[in-house]
Structure formats: C-alpha cells, structure tokens
PDB file of C-alpha atoms and ligand atoms in Angstrom:
ATOM      1  CA  VAL A   1     106.614 126.525  90.771  1.00  0.00           C
ATOM      2  CA  PHE A   2     108.488 129.625  89.669  1.00  0.00           C
ATOM      3  CA  THR A   3     108.706 130.270  85.952  1.00  0.00           C
ATOM      4  CA  ALA A   4     112.101 131.701  85.057  1.00  0.00           C
ATOM      5  CA  VAL A   5     112.571 134.204  82.268  1.00  0.00           C
ATOM      6  CA  THR A   6     113.537 131.333  79.955  1.00  0.00           C
ATOM      7  CA  GLY A   7     110.070 129.841  80.435  1.00  0.00           C
ATOM      8  CA  ARG A   8     111.569 126.861  82.250  1.00  0.00           C
ATOM      9  CA  LYS A   9     109.685 125.895  85.382  1.00  0.00           C
ATOM     10  CA  MET A  10     111.725 125.924  88.562  1.00  0.00           C
ATOM     11  CA  PRO A  11     110.106 124.337  91.615  1.00  0.00           C
ATOM     12  CA  LEU A  12     110.131 126.628  94.644  1.00  0.00           C
ATOM     13  CA  VAL A  13     111.479 123.922  96.956  1.00  0.00           C
ATOM     14  CA  GLY A  14     114.461 121.783  96.022  1.00  0.00           C
ATOM     15  CA  LEU A  15     116.700 119.342  97.868  1.00  0.00           C
ATOM     16  CA  GLY A  16     120.172 120.586  98.850  1.00  0.00           C
ATOM     17  CA  THR A  17     122.978 118.038  98.722  1.00  0.00           C
ATOM     18  CA  TRP A  18     126.093 119.731 100.128  1.00  0.00           C
ATOM     19  CA  LYS A  19     127.440 117.599 103.014  1.00  0.00           C
ATOM     20  CA  SER A  20     125.188 114.674 102.060  1.00  0.00           C
ATOM     21  CA  GLU A  21     127.688 111.825 102.030  1.00  0.00           C
ATOM     22  CA  PRO A  22     127.920 109.533  98.991  1.00  0.00           C
ATOM     23  CA  GLY A  23     126.537 106.659 101.099  1.00  0.00           C
ATOM     24  CA  GLN A  24     123.496 108.710 102.119  1.00  0.00           C
ATOM     25  CA  VAL A  25     122.681 111.011  99.244  1.00  0.00           C
ATOM     26  CA  LYS A  26     121.213 108.423  96.874  1.00  0.00           C
ATOM     27  CA  GLN A  27     118.576 107.427  99.400  1.00  0.00           C
ATOM     28  CA  ALA A  28     117.905 111.085 100.235  1.00  0.00           C
ATOM     29  CA  VAL A  29     117.287 111.901  96.571  1.00  0.00           C
ATOM     30  CA  ILE A  30     115.018 108.864  96.198  1.00  0.00           C
ATOM     31  CA  TRP A  31     112.985 109.949  99.250  1.00  0.00           C
ATOM     32  CA  ALA A  32     112.824 113.470  97.856  1.00  0.00           C
ATOM     33  CA  LEU A  33     111.584 112.357  94.438  1.00  0.00           C
ATOM     34  CA  GLN A  34     109.034 110.063  96.129  1.00  0.00           C
ATOM     35  CA  SER A  35     107.872 112.985  98.290  1.00  0.00           C
ATOM     36  CA  GLY A  36     107.228 115.198  95.268  1.00  0.00           C
ATOM     37  CA  TYR A  37     110.510 117.142  94.941  1.00  0.00           C
ATOM     38  CA  ARG A  38     111.297 117.977  91.332  1.00  0.00           C
ATOM     39  CA  HIS A  39     114.361 120.151  91.978  1.00  0.00           C
ATOM     40  CA  ILE A  40     117.745 118.921  93.194  1.00  0.00           C
ATOM     41  CA  ASP A  41     120.700 121.221  93.925  1.00  0.00           C
ATOM     42  CA  CYS A  42     124.096 119.632  93.273  1.00  0.00           C
ATOM     43  CA  ALA A  43     127.749 120.451  92.585  1.00  0.00           C
ATOM     44  CA  PRO A  44     130.787 118.377  91.644  1.00  0.00           C
ATOM     45  CA  ILE A  45     132.591 119.964  94.602  1.00  0.00           C
ATOM     46  CA  TYR A  46     130.147 118.178  96.941  1.00  0.00           C
ATOM     47  CA  GLY A  47     131.712 114.890  95.792  1.00  0.00           C
ATOM     48  CA  ASN A  48     128.402 113.046  95.460  1.00  0.00           C
ATOM     49  CA  GLU A  49     126.982 113.692  91.979  1.00  0.00           C
ATOM     50  CA  PRO A  50     127.570 110.118  90.726  1.00  0.00           C
ATOM     51  CA  GLU A  51     125.308 108.767  93.500  1.00  0.00           C
ATOM     52  CA  ILE A  52     122.675 111.412  92.721  1.00  0.00           C
ATOM     53  CA  GLY A  53     122.803 110.266  89.100  1.00  0.00           C
ATOM     54  CA  GLU A  54     122.261 106.673  90.289  1.00  0.00           C
ATOM     55  CA  ALA A  55     119.128 107.775  92.121  1.00  0.00           C
ATOM     56  CA  PHE A  56     117.893 109.444  88.929  1.00  0.00           C
ATOM     57  CA  GLN A  57     118.488 106.316  86.908  1.00  0.00           C
ATOM     58  CA  GLU A  58     116.593 104.266  89.468  1.00  0.00           C
ATOM     59  CA  MET A  59     113.645 106.634  89.719  1.00  0.00           C
ATOM     60  CA  MET A  60     113.228 108.110  86.259  1.00  0.00           C
ATOM     61  CA  GLY A  61     112.261 106.850  82.873  1.00  0.00           C
ATOM     62  CA  PRO A  62     109.347 105.344  80.988  1.00  0.00           C
ATOM     63  CA  GLU A  63     107.148 103.239  83.317  1.00  0.00           C
ATOM     64  CA  LYS A  64     108.775 104.743  86.408  1.00  0.00           C
ATOM     65  CA  GLY A  65     106.415 107.714  86.679  1.00  0.00           C
ATOM     66  CA  ILE A  66     109.006 110.516  86.632  1.00  0.00           C
ATOM     67  CA  ARG A  67     110.455 111.923  83.446  1.00  0.00           C
ATOM     68  CA  ARG A  68     113.948 113.379  83.512  1.00  0.00           C
ATOM     69  CA  GLU A  69     112.667 116.582  81.933  1.00  0.00           C
ATOM     70  CA  ASP A  70     110.288 117.094  84.876  1.00  0.00           C
ATOM     71  CA  VAL A  71     113.179 117.463  87.308  1.00  0.00           C
ATOM     72  CA  PHE A  72     115.110 120.717  87.615  1.00  0.00           C
ATOM     73  CA  VAL A  73     118.721 119.912  88.395  1.00  0.00           C
ATOM     74  CA  THR A  74     121.281 122.560  89.288  1.00  0.00           C
ATOM     75  CA  SER A  75     125.010 121.988  89.246  1.00  0.00           C
ATOM     76  CA  LYS A  76     127.728 124.500  89.940  1.00  0.00           C
ATOM     77  CA  LEU A  77     131.155 125.144  88.546  1.00  0.00           C
ATOM     78  CA  TRP A  78     133.918 126.016  90.954  1.00  0.00           C
ATOM     79  CA  ASN A  79     135.901 129.170  90.223  1.00  0.00           C
ATOM     80  CA  THR A  80     138.663 127.200  88.529  1.00  0.00           C
ATOM     81  CA  LYS A  81     136.210 125.490  86.156  1.00  0.00           C
ATOM     82  CA  HIS A  82     134.789 128.326  84.084  1.00  0.00           C
ATOM     83  CA  HIS A  83     136.542 127.575  80.813  1.00  0.00           C
ATOM     84  CA  PRO A  84     134.121 125.896  78.371  1.00  0.00           C
ATOM     85  CA  ASP A  85     136.460 122.874  78.140  1.00  0.00           C
ATOM     86  CA  ASP A  86     136.119 122.347  81.882  1.00  0.00           C
ATOM     87  CA  VAL A  87     132.323 122.309  81.928  1.00  0.00           C
ATOM     88  CA  GLU A  88     131.481 118.956  80.362  1.00  0.00           C
ATOM     89  CA  PRO A  89     133.867 116.817  82.434  1.00  0.00           C
ATOM     90  CA  CYS A  90     132.604 118.388  85.650  1.00  0.00           C
ATOM     91  CA  SER A  91     129.336 116.576  85.989  1.00  0.00           C
ATOM     92  CA  PRO A  92     128.743 112.885  85.568  1.00  0.00           C
ATOM     93  CA  LYS A  93     126.944 111.803  82.426  1.00  0.00           C
ATOM     94  CA  ASN A  94     124.079 110.291  84.369  1.00  0.00           C
ATOM     95  CA  LEU A  95     122.873 113.746  85.428  1.00  0.00           C
ATOM     96  CA  SER A  96     122.020 114.229  81.733  1.00  0.00           C
ATOM     97  CA  TYR A  97     121.281 117.928  81.229  1.00  0.00           C
ATOM     98  CA  ILE A  98     121.658 120.432  84.002  1.00  0.00           C
ATOM     99  CA  VAL A  99     121.456 124.059  84.955  1.00  0.00           C
ATOM    100  CA  VAL A 100     124.936 125.340  85.643  1.00  0.00           C
ATOM    101  CA  VAL A 101     125.657 127.933  88.283  1.00  0.00           C
ATOM    102  CA  LEU A 102     128.921 129.782  87.978  1.00  0.00           C
ATOM    103  CA  ASN A 103     130.434 130.734  91.301  1.00  0.00           C
ATOM    104  CA  LEU A 104     132.105 134.034  90.539  1.00  0.00           C
ATOM    105  CA  ASN A 105     134.339 135.302  93.322  1.00  0.00           C
ATOM    106  CA  GLU A 106     131.959 133.670  95.786  1.00  0.00           C
ATOM    107  CA  PHE A 107     129.156 135.715  94.260  1.00  0.00           C
ATOM    108  CA  ASN A 108     126.970 133.124  92.716  1.00  0.00           C
ATOM    109  CA  SER A 109     125.867 134.431  89.378  1.00  0.00           C
ATOM    110  CA  ALA A 110     123.819 131.825  87.697  1.00  0.00           C
ATOM    111  CA  VAL A 111     123.925 131.178  84.024  1.00  0.00           C
ATOM    112  CA  GLU A 112     121.530 128.729  82.580  1.00  0.00           C
ATOM    113  CA  CYS A 113     123.283 126.321  80.313  1.00  0.00           C
ATOM    114  CA  LYS A 114     121.720 123.396  78.595  1.00  0.00           C
ATOM    115  CA  ARG A 115     123.268 120.044  77.990  1.00  0.00           C
ATOM    116  CA  GLU A 116     120.535 118.368  76.041  1.00  0.00           C
ATOM    117  CA  GLN A 117     122.604 115.345  75.154  1.00  0.00           C
ATOM    118  CA  ARG A 118     125.905 114.005  76.300  1.00  0.00           C
ATOM    119  CA  ASN A 119     127.844 115.369  73.377  1.00  0.00           C
ATOM    120  CA  SER A 120     126.209 118.709  72.705  1.00  0.00           C
ATOM    121  CA  SER A 121     128.119 121.858  73.450  1.00  0.00           C
ATOM    122  CA  VAL A 122     127.286 124.189  76.309  1.00  0.00           C
ATOM    123  CA  ALA A 123     125.317 127.269  75.341  1.00  0.00           C
ATOM    124  CA  SER A 124     125.729 130.427  77.330  1.00  0.00           C
ATOM    125  CA  ILE A 125     122.423 132.223  77.934  1.00  0.00           C
ATOM    126  CA  LYS A 126     121.473 135.325  79.874  1.00  0.00           C
ATOM    127  CA  PRO A 127     121.656 134.709  83.641  1.00  0.00           C
ATOM    128  CA  THR A 128     118.274 133.655  84.995  1.00  0.00           C
ATOM    129  CA  VAL A 129     118.904 132.503  88.540  1.00  0.00           C
ATOM    130  CA  LEU A 130     120.930 134.032  91.335  1.00  0.00           C
ATOM    131  CA  GLN A 131     121.810 131.612  94.114  1.00  0.00           C
ATOM    132  CA  VAL A 132     122.827 133.320  97.353  1.00  0.00           C
ATOM    133  CA  GLU A 133     122.670 132.721 101.074  1.00  0.00           C
ATOM    134  CA  SER A 134     119.303 133.786 102.451  1.00  0.00           C
ATOM    135  CA  HIS A 135     117.201 133.019 105.523  1.00  0.00           C
ATOM    136  CA  PRO A 136     115.427 135.187 108.105  1.00  0.00           C
ATOM    137  CA  TYR A 137     118.762 136.317 109.630  1.00  0.00           C
ATOM    138  CA  LEU A 138     119.928 137.352 106.123  1.00  0.00           C
ATOM    139  CA  ALA A 139     116.673 138.391 104.485  1.00  0.00           C
ATOM    140  CA  GLN A 140     118.331 139.900 101.359  1.00  0.00           C
ATOM    141  CA  VAL A 141     115.481 142.371 100.858  1.00  0.00           C
ATOM    142  CA  GLU A 142     117.466 144.757  98.627  1.00  0.00           C
ATOM    143  CA  LEU A 143     118.988 141.939  96.630  1.00  0.00           C
ATOM    144  CA  LEU A 144     115.571 140.378  96.071  1.00  0.00           C
ATOM    145  CA  ALA A 145     114.207 143.684  94.747  1.00  0.00           C
ATOM    146  CA  HIS A 146     117.283 143.985  92.511  1.00  0.00           C
ATOM    147  CA  CYS A 147     116.635 140.461  91.156  1.00  0.00           C
ATOM    148  CA  ARG A 148     112.966 141.234  90.522  1.00  0.00           C
ATOM    149  CA  ASP A 149     113.925 144.343  88.538  1.00  0.00           C
ATOM    150  CA  ARG A 150     116.065 142.129  86.323  1.00  0.00           C
ATOM    151  CA  SER A 151     113.692 139.143  86.070  1.00  0.00           C
ATOM    152  CA  LEU A 152     116.175 136.996  87.959  1.00  0.00           C
ATOM    153  CA  VAL A 153     114.959 134.178  90.169  1.00  0.00           C
ATOM    154  CA  MET A 154     116.582 134.230  93.604  1.00  0.00           C
ATOM    155  CA  THR A 155     117.478 130.857  95.115  1.00  0.00           C
ATOM    156  CA  ALA A 156     118.217 130.847  98.843  1.00  0.00           C
ATOM    157  CA  TYR A 157     121.025 128.545  99.900  1.00  0.00           C
ATOM    158  CA  SER A 158     121.532 127.481 103.513  1.00  0.00           C
ATOM    159  CA  PRO A 159     117.863 128.394 104.128  1.00  0.00           C
ATOM    160  CA  LEU A 160     117.860 126.782 107.583  1.00  0.00           C
ATOM    161  CA  GLY A 161     121.138 128.345 108.676  1.00  0.00           C
ATOM    162  CA  SER A 162     123.276 125.365 107.664  1.00  0.00           C
ATOM    163  CA  PRO A 163     123.465 123.832 111.171  1.00  0.00           C
ATOM    164  CA  ASP A 164     125.617 120.871 110.022  1.00  0.00           C
ATOM    165  CA  ARG A 165     128.532 123.063 108.863  1.00  0.00           C
ATOM    166  CA  ALA A 166     131.921 121.951 110.132  1.00  0.00           C
ATOM    167  CA  TRP A 167     132.988 125.491 111.093  1.00  0.00           C
ATOM    168  CA  LYS A 168     129.998 126.365 113.271  1.00  0.00           C
ATOM    169  CA  HIS A 169     130.858 129.004 115.838  1.00  0.00           C
ATOM    170  CA  PRO A 170     129.607 128.220 119.358  1.00  0.00           C
ATOM    171  CA  GLU A 171     128.302 131.773 119.784  1.00  0.00           C
ATOM    172  CA  GLU A 172     126.521 132.140 116.462  1.00  0.00           C
ATOM    173  CA  PRO A 173     122.736 132.711 116.501  1.00  0.00           C
ATOM    174  CA  VAL A 174     120.708 129.536 115.970  1.00  0.00           C
ATOM    175  CA  LEU A 175     118.111 130.285 113.328  1.00  0.00           C
ATOM    176  CA  LEU A 176     115.905 127.267 114.024  1.00  0.00           C
ATOM    177  CA  GLU A 177     115.557 128.447 117.655  1.00  0.00           C
ATOM    178  CA  GLU A 178     114.475 131.998 116.798  1.00  0.00           C
ATOM    179  CA  PRO A 179     111.517 132.851 119.111  1.00  0.00           C
ATOM    180  CA  ALA A 180     109.507 134.815 116.498  1.00  0.00           C
ATOM    181  CA  ILE A 181     109.638 131.802 114.200  1.00  0.00           C
ATOM    182  CA  ALA A 182     108.848 129.359 117.018  1.00  0.00           C
ATOM    183  CA  ALA A 183     105.698 131.377 117.818  1.00  0.00           C
ATOM    184  CA  LEU A 184     104.474 131.112 114.226  1.00  0.00           C
ATOM    185  CA  ALA A 185     105.324 127.402 114.170  1.00  0.00           C
ATOM    186  CA  LYS A 186     103.132 126.929 117.240  1.00  0.00           C
ATOM    187  CA  LYS A 187     100.263 128.904 115.726  1.00  0.00           C
ATOM    188  CA  TYR A 188     100.230 126.937 112.475  1.00  0.00           C
ATOM    189  CA  ASN A 189     101.179 123.576 114.003  1.00  0.00           C
ATOM    190  CA  LYS A 190     104.257 123.519 111.774  1.00  0.00           C
ATOM    191  CA  THR A 191     107.984 123.306 112.507  1.00  0.00           C
ATOM    192  CA  PRO A 192     110.341 126.314 112.461  1.00  0.00           C
ATOM    193  CA  ALA A 193     111.887 124.919 109.260  1.00  0.00           C
ATOM    194  CA  GLN A 194     108.478 124.883 107.584  1.00  0.00           C
ATOM    195  CA  ILE A 195     107.769 128.478 108.633  1.00  0.00           C
ATOM    196  CA  ILE A 196     111.097 129.599 107.179  1.00  0.00           C
ATOM    197  CA  ILE A 197     110.609 127.722 103.908  1.00  0.00           C
ATOM    198  CA  ARG A 198     107.014 128.999 103.646  1.00  0.00           C
ATOM    199  CA  TRP A 199     108.183 132.588 104.176  1.00  0.00           C
ATOM    200  CA  GLN A 200     110.661 132.245 101.312  1.00  0.00           C
ATOM    201  CA  THR A 201     108.216 130.555  98.932  1.00  0.00           C
ATOM    202  CA  GLN A 202     105.526 133.089  99.728  1.00  0.00           C
ATOM    203  CA  ARG A 203     107.822 135.960  98.736  1.00  0.00           C
ATOM    204  CA  GLY A 204     108.817 134.100  95.575  1.00  0.00           C
ATOM    205  CA  VAL A 205     112.247 132.877  96.657  1.00  0.00           C
ATOM    206  CA  VAL A 206     113.315 129.340  95.761  1.00  0.00           C
ATOM    207  CA  THR A 207     114.771 127.350  98.690  1.00  0.00           C
ATOM    208  CA  ILE A 208     116.980 124.268  98.650  1.00  0.00           C
ATOM    209  CA  PRO A 209     117.006 122.853 102.209  1.00  0.00           C
ATOM    210  CA  LYS A 210     119.441 119.978 102.614  1.00  0.00           C
ATOM    211  CA  SER A 211     118.458 116.862 104.517  1.00  0.00           C
ATOM    212  CA  ILE A 212     119.345 113.188 104.562  1.00  0.00           C
ATOM    213  CA  THR A 213     116.522 112.396 107.015  1.00  0.00           C
ATOM    214  CA  GLU A 214     113.347 110.965 105.468  1.00  0.00           C
ATOM    215  CA  SER A 215     110.950 112.750 107.837  1.00  0.00           C
ATOM    216  CA  ARG A 216     112.651 116.128 107.315  1.00  0.00           C
ATOM    217  CA  ILE A 217     112.818 115.739 103.546  1.00  0.00           C
ATOM    218  CA  LYS A 218     109.028 115.227 103.601  1.00  0.00           C
ATOM    219  CA  GLU A 219     108.468 117.982 106.144  1.00  0.00           C
ATOM    220  CA  ASN A 220     110.429 120.575 104.176  1.00  0.00           C
ATOM    221  CA  ILE A 221     108.166 120.342 101.134  1.00  0.00           C
ATOM    222  CA  GLN A 222     104.920 120.336 103.122  1.00  0.00           C
ATOM    223  CA  VAL A 223     104.644 124.116 103.052  1.00  0.00           C
ATOM    224  CA  PHE A 224     101.869 124.618 100.524  1.00  0.00           C
ATOM    225  CA  ASP A 225      98.885 123.990 102.827  1.00  0.00           C
ATOM    226  CA  PHE A 226      99.031 127.208 104.856  1.00  0.00           C
ATOM    227  CA  THR A 227      99.557 130.938 104.269  1.00  0.00           C
ATOM    228  CA  LEU A 228     101.323 133.458 106.486  1.00  0.00           C
ATOM    229  CA  GLU A 229      99.453 136.724 107.017  1.00  0.00           C
ATOM    230  CA  PRO A 230     101.168 139.828 105.544  1.00  0.00           C
ATOM    231  CA  GLU A 231     101.972 140.962 109.097  1.00  0.00           C
ATOM    232  CA  GLU A 232     103.536 137.562 109.855  1.00  0.00           C
ATOM    233  CA  MET A 233     105.620 137.771 106.691  1.00  0.00           C
ATOM    234  CA  ASN A 234     106.921 141.097 107.998  1.00  0.00           C
ATOM    235  CA  GLN A 235     107.602 139.595 111.425  1.00  0.00           C
ATOM    236  CA  VAL A 236     109.862 136.951 109.866  1.00  0.00           C
ATOM    237  CA  THR A 237     111.636 139.538 107.696  1.00  0.00           C
ATOM    238  CA  ALA A 238     112.145 141.673 110.817  1.00  0.00           C
ATOM    239  CA  VAL A 239     114.377 139.097 112.527  1.00  0.00           C
ATOM    240  CA  HIS A 240     117.018 139.966 109.918  1.00  0.00           C
ATOM    241  CA  ARG A 241     120.353 140.788 111.528  1.00  0.00           C
ATOM    242  CA  GLY A 242     122.701 140.743 108.562  1.00  0.00           C
ATOM    243  CA  TRP A 243     124.062 137.396 109.713  1.00  0.00           C
ATOM    244  CA  ARG A 244     125.970 135.365 107.141  1.00  0.00           C
ATOM    245  CA  TYR A 245     126.710 131.748 108.065  1.00  0.00           C
ATOM    246  CA  ILE A 246     128.661 130.854 104.918  1.00  0.00           C
ATOM    247  CA  VAL A 247     131.810 132.961 104.967  1.00  0.00           C
ATOM    248  CA  PRO A 248     135.079 131.270 104.037  1.00  0.00           C
ATOM    249  CA  THR A 249     137.637 132.146 106.704  1.00  0.00           C
ATOM    250  CA  ILE A 250     141.354 131.739 107.229  1.00  0.00           C
ATOM    251  CA  THR A 251     143.466 132.073 110.340  1.00  0.00           C
ATOM    252  CA  VAL A 252     145.816 135.071 110.401  1.00  0.00           C
ATOM    253  CA  ASP A 253     147.919 135.751 113.521  1.00  0.00           C
ATOM    254  CA  GLY A 254     145.774 133.293 115.446  1.00  0.00           C
ATOM    255  CA  LYS A 255     142.538 135.059 114.453  1.00  0.00           C
ATOM    256  CA  SER A 256     139.831 133.791 112.145  1.00  0.00           C
ATOM    257  CA  VAL A 257     139.226 136.390 109.391  1.00  0.00           C
ATOM    258  CA  PRO A 258     137.238 136.391 106.126  1.00  0.00           C
ATOM    259  CA  ARG A 259     139.394 134.727 103.481  1.00  0.00           C
ATOM    260  CA  ASP A 260     138.604 137.095 100.608  1.00  0.00           C
ATOM    261  CA  ALA A 261     137.822 140.376 102.362  1.00  0.00           C
ATOM    262  CA  ALA A 262     140.727 142.188 100.672  1.00  0.00           C
ATOM    263  CA  HIS A 263     139.588 141.205  97.189  1.00  0.00           C
ATOM    264  CA  PRO A 264     138.478 144.244  95.116  1.00  0.00           C
ATOM    265  CA  HIS A 265     135.250 142.455  94.202  1.00  0.00           C
ATOM    266  CA  TYR A 266     134.478 141.078  97.674  1.00  0.00           C
ATOM    267  CA  PRO A 267     130.682 141.132  97.573  1.00  0.00           C
ATOM    268  CA  PHE A 268     129.557 140.569 101.127  1.00  0.00           C
ATOM    269  CA  ASN A 269     129.706 144.166 102.300  1.00  0.00           C
ATOM    270  CA  ASP A 270     127.216 145.362  99.692  1.00  0.00           C
ATOM    271  CA  PRO A 271     123.447 145.111 100.117  1.00  0.00           C
ATOM    272  CA  TYR A 272     123.325 143.569  96.617  1.00  0.00           C
TER     273      TYR A 272
HETATM  274  P1  LIG B 301     120.548 124.065 105.307  1.00  0.00           P
HETATM  275  O1  LIG B 301     119.717 123.468 104.245  1.00  0.00           O
HETATM  276  O2  LIG B 301     120.248 125.440 105.783  1.00  0.00           O
HETATM  277  O3  LIG B 301     120.591 123.130 106.590  1.00  0.00           O
HETATM  278  C1  LIG B 301     120.861 121.749 106.500  1.00  0.00           C
HETATM  279  C2  LIG B 301     120.833 121.181 107.907  1.00  0.00           C
HETATM  280  O4  LIG B 301     119.530 121.350 108.467  1.00  0.00           O
HETATM  281  C3  LIG B 301     121.169 119.726 108.036  1.00  0.00           C
HETATM  282  O5  LIG B 301     121.886 119.550 109.227  1.00  0.00           O
HETATM  283  C4  LIG B 301     119.822 119.053 108.137  1.00  0.00           C
HETATM  284  O6  LIG B 301     119.902 117.855 108.879  1.00  0.00           O
HETATM  285  C5  LIG B 301     119.042 120.096 108.903  1.00  0.00           C
HETATM  286  N1  LIG B 301     117.594 120.067 108.598  1.00  0.00           N
HETATM  287  C6  LIG B 301     117.016 119.889 107.397  1.00  0.00           C
HETATM  288  N2  LIG B 301     115.690 119.960 107.492  1.00  0.00           N
HETATM  289  C7  LIG B 301     115.412 120.191 108.808  1.00  0.00           C
HETATM  290  C8  LIG B 301     114.219 120.349 109.526  1.00  0.00           C
HETATM  291  N3  LIG B 301     113.032 120.276 108.922  1.00  0.00           N
HETATM  292  N4  LIG B 301     114.299 120.577 110.857  1.00  0.00           N
HETATM  293  C9  LIG B 301     115.511 120.653 111.473  1.00  0.00           C
HETATM  294  N5  LIG B 301     116.679 120.506 110.840  1.00  0.00           N
HETATM  295  C10 LIG B 301     116.638 120.274 109.506  1.00  0.00           C
HETATM  296  O7  LIG B 301     122.110 124.056 104.910  1.00  0.00           O
HETATM  297  P2  LIG B 301     123.027 123.926 103.636  1.00  0.00           P
HETATM  298  O8  LIG B 301     123.276 122.499 103.326  1.00  0.00           O
HETATM  299  O9  LIG B 301     124.209 124.792 103.906  1.00  0.00           O
HETATM  300  O10 LIG B 301     122.238 124.629 102.442  1.00  0.00           O
HETATM  301  C11 LIG B 301     121.294 123.969 101.624  1.00  0.00           C
HETATM  302  C12 LIG B 301     121.855 123.697 100.244  1.00  0.00           C
HETATM  303  O11 LIG B 301     122.199 124.914  99.593  1.00  0.00           O
HETATM  304  C13 LIG B 301     123.176 122.931 100.252  1.00  0.00           C
HETATM  305  O12 LIG B 301     123.010 121.581 100.622  1.00  0.00           O
HETATM  306  C14 LIG B 301     123.632 123.176  98.849  1.00  0.00           C
HETATM  307  O13 LIG B 301     122.921 122.348  97.940  1.00  0.00           O
HETATM  308  C15 LIG B 301     123.267 124.650  98.674  1.00  0.00           C
HETATM  309  N6  LIG B 301     124.390 125.578  98.985  1.00  0.00           N
HETATM  310  C16 LIG B 301     124.959 126.281  97.944  1.00  0.00           C
HETATM  311  C17 LIG B 301     126.028 127.144  98.214  1.00  0.00           C
HETATM  312  C18 LIG B 301     126.680 127.926  97.096  1.00  0.00           C
HETATM  313  O14 LIG B 301     127.786 128.449  97.285  1.00  0.00           O
HETATM  314  N7  LIG B 301     126.043 128.059  95.958  1.00  0.00           N
HETATM  315  C19 LIG B 301     126.506 127.311  99.517  1.00  0.00           C
HETATM  316  C20 LIG B 301     125.880 126.617 100.550  1.00  0.00           C
HETATM  317  C21 LIG B 301     124.827 125.766 100.267  1.00  0.00           C
HETATM  318  P3  LIG B 301     119.852 116.344 108.269  1.00  0.00           P
HETATM  319  O15 LIG B 301     120.467 116.363 106.923  1.00  0.00           O
HETATM  320  O16 LIG B 301     120.654 115.577 109.260  1.00  0.00           O
HETATM  321  O17 LIG B 301     118.405 115.955 108.237  1.00  0.00           O
END
C-alpha cells in the first residue's frame, strides 16, 4: 500500500479495465475483489463503468466483508470533460466516490477529487497521482525521480505492454518475452508478468495490470512473497529502450504518424 500525500492509502496493485468488455468486466472485478484487490482503474471512455458499479454493489456493503471506503477507485475525464459541470455526469452513480484523473493533452496529470455523496460538489485538490505509461521498456526513471521530489505517486499504465491493443505493430518488441525478465521468472518460479509487477512495486510504482482471466487476475497480485535483489532490479531497469506502446497515431500520406506530435505541449519527447 502506498500512502499518497493526502494520507489516502493507494494499493500498489490495481485492476485495469480498458478493453474489458461490458459482458466480462463485472466478473473480472468480482474475481479481483475476491483475490484481494482493493484498487480498480476505470474511465467512462472504456464504456464499462456501469458493470463495474454492479460488481461493487454485489461485493460491497455491510455483511459482505468489503467496505466501499476500503477500495481505491480511479476514474478519468477525457480532454473534453474538464469543465466542473461535465464531471458529475461522467461516472455512474454506483461508483459512489472516486479519484478523478484528468487527461491533459495526453499527459495524465492526476487530480484527486472527492465525491463523498451523489450530490456533493467536486473539490479540486493538489495533484497527488501521476498516471503514465511505464514498464521495463519505458522505465520512466527521470519521471519517477521528478514525482518523488514532488510527493506525487506514479501509477504505471499498460504495465505488461498492453498486448491486447487493437493497433499492435507486428514488429514491436514483446515485453512479456524479454529474455532478462524470463531469466528472473525462472529463478523465482514466477511468471514474467509477476517479475514486472514486482519490479514496479518494489520501486514504489503503482501498477494497474488489466485482465479478464481469473488465473491472471490472481497471478498479478501474487507479487508480495518474493524480493528482487538490488542487482536484479537494475537488470530489469536496464532493458529500457524508450519504447512507448500507447501513442495515438493517424495516417498521413499513407504513413502512420503520431497524432499530436505537432502540438506545442506534446509531452512524449521529454524525459518528464
Ligand atoms: P496491460 O495491463 O499492460 O496488458 C493487458 C493484457 O495483458 C491483456 O491482454 C491481458 O490478457 C494480458 N495479461 C494480463 N495479465 C497477464 C499475465 N499475468 N500474463 C500474461 N498476460 C497477461 O495493458 P493495458 O490494458 O493497456 O493497461 C492496463 C490498464 O491501464 C488499462 O486497462 C487501463 O485501466 C489503464 N490505462 C490507462 C491509460 C491512460 O491514458 N490513463 C492508458 C492505457 C491504459 P487477458 O485480459 O486476456 O487476461
């Protein structure tokens, strides 16, 4: 558990839900809560928050063993939904209160907002969490140091390299097949996914691996029963190759190019 500057506890491993279809996500969230997850990463743009709310209603409450306040729920506002009037209607009421992440020009600056009750207004508080792409091929070492200096928690999205993305390039590197990670997986009798998640948790980065598969949901949180040696931590960091899997692209003159590269605030060329 990572304690954010607000004092709120943020579990180091959460369940991602992008690409989890409405017919699958409810069961995935139920498996996650049963497996000990207390952090779920959501967004209205994923088109599945109502089903996630149904899972909460089924699993939480007096006599059900899980209290709503024990579960850290993130939601995110799309760039067109930053006006205060647009915040409340974004998320279904059954998510109750949430942590809202504002996606600013693709640079995900997180602002913790509280929605204690359905009708209360949204309070803007100092940013406490920065959600960005990070995994061994995009280690974000400078950005992590920058976050630490500012008491910001870093959350790593697409921690496994997002292999179920629709726009996967056939020649892109496959993170889960990285030999240095496979060697550590063999040594510790763990899977490559567990090594990657352990590496992030051990350096204090929150991860939100997405899965709709019961065995993987369980596997991804079973990372607290082993410790990587300092040298092994460095070995994982060393596979960094500045590779970003989540880059919105458009086709110009028959070529696929970054959609926002000409924007004056395009963030992906900076180390942080
Ligand atoms: P990811 O978590 O890196 O990868 C998900 C994929 O890995 C799925 O295909 C999943 O398969 C598979 N998988 C999960 N556990 C595995 C394991 N133990 N072994 C092998 N394969 C495994 O990708 P992601 O969905 O892009 O990122 C995670 C979450 O981050 C998202 O779901 C979303 O909540 C968040 N996110 C946020 C932003 C943002 O802009 N803020 C952007 C991207 C993602 P199955 O599901 O079939 O099991």
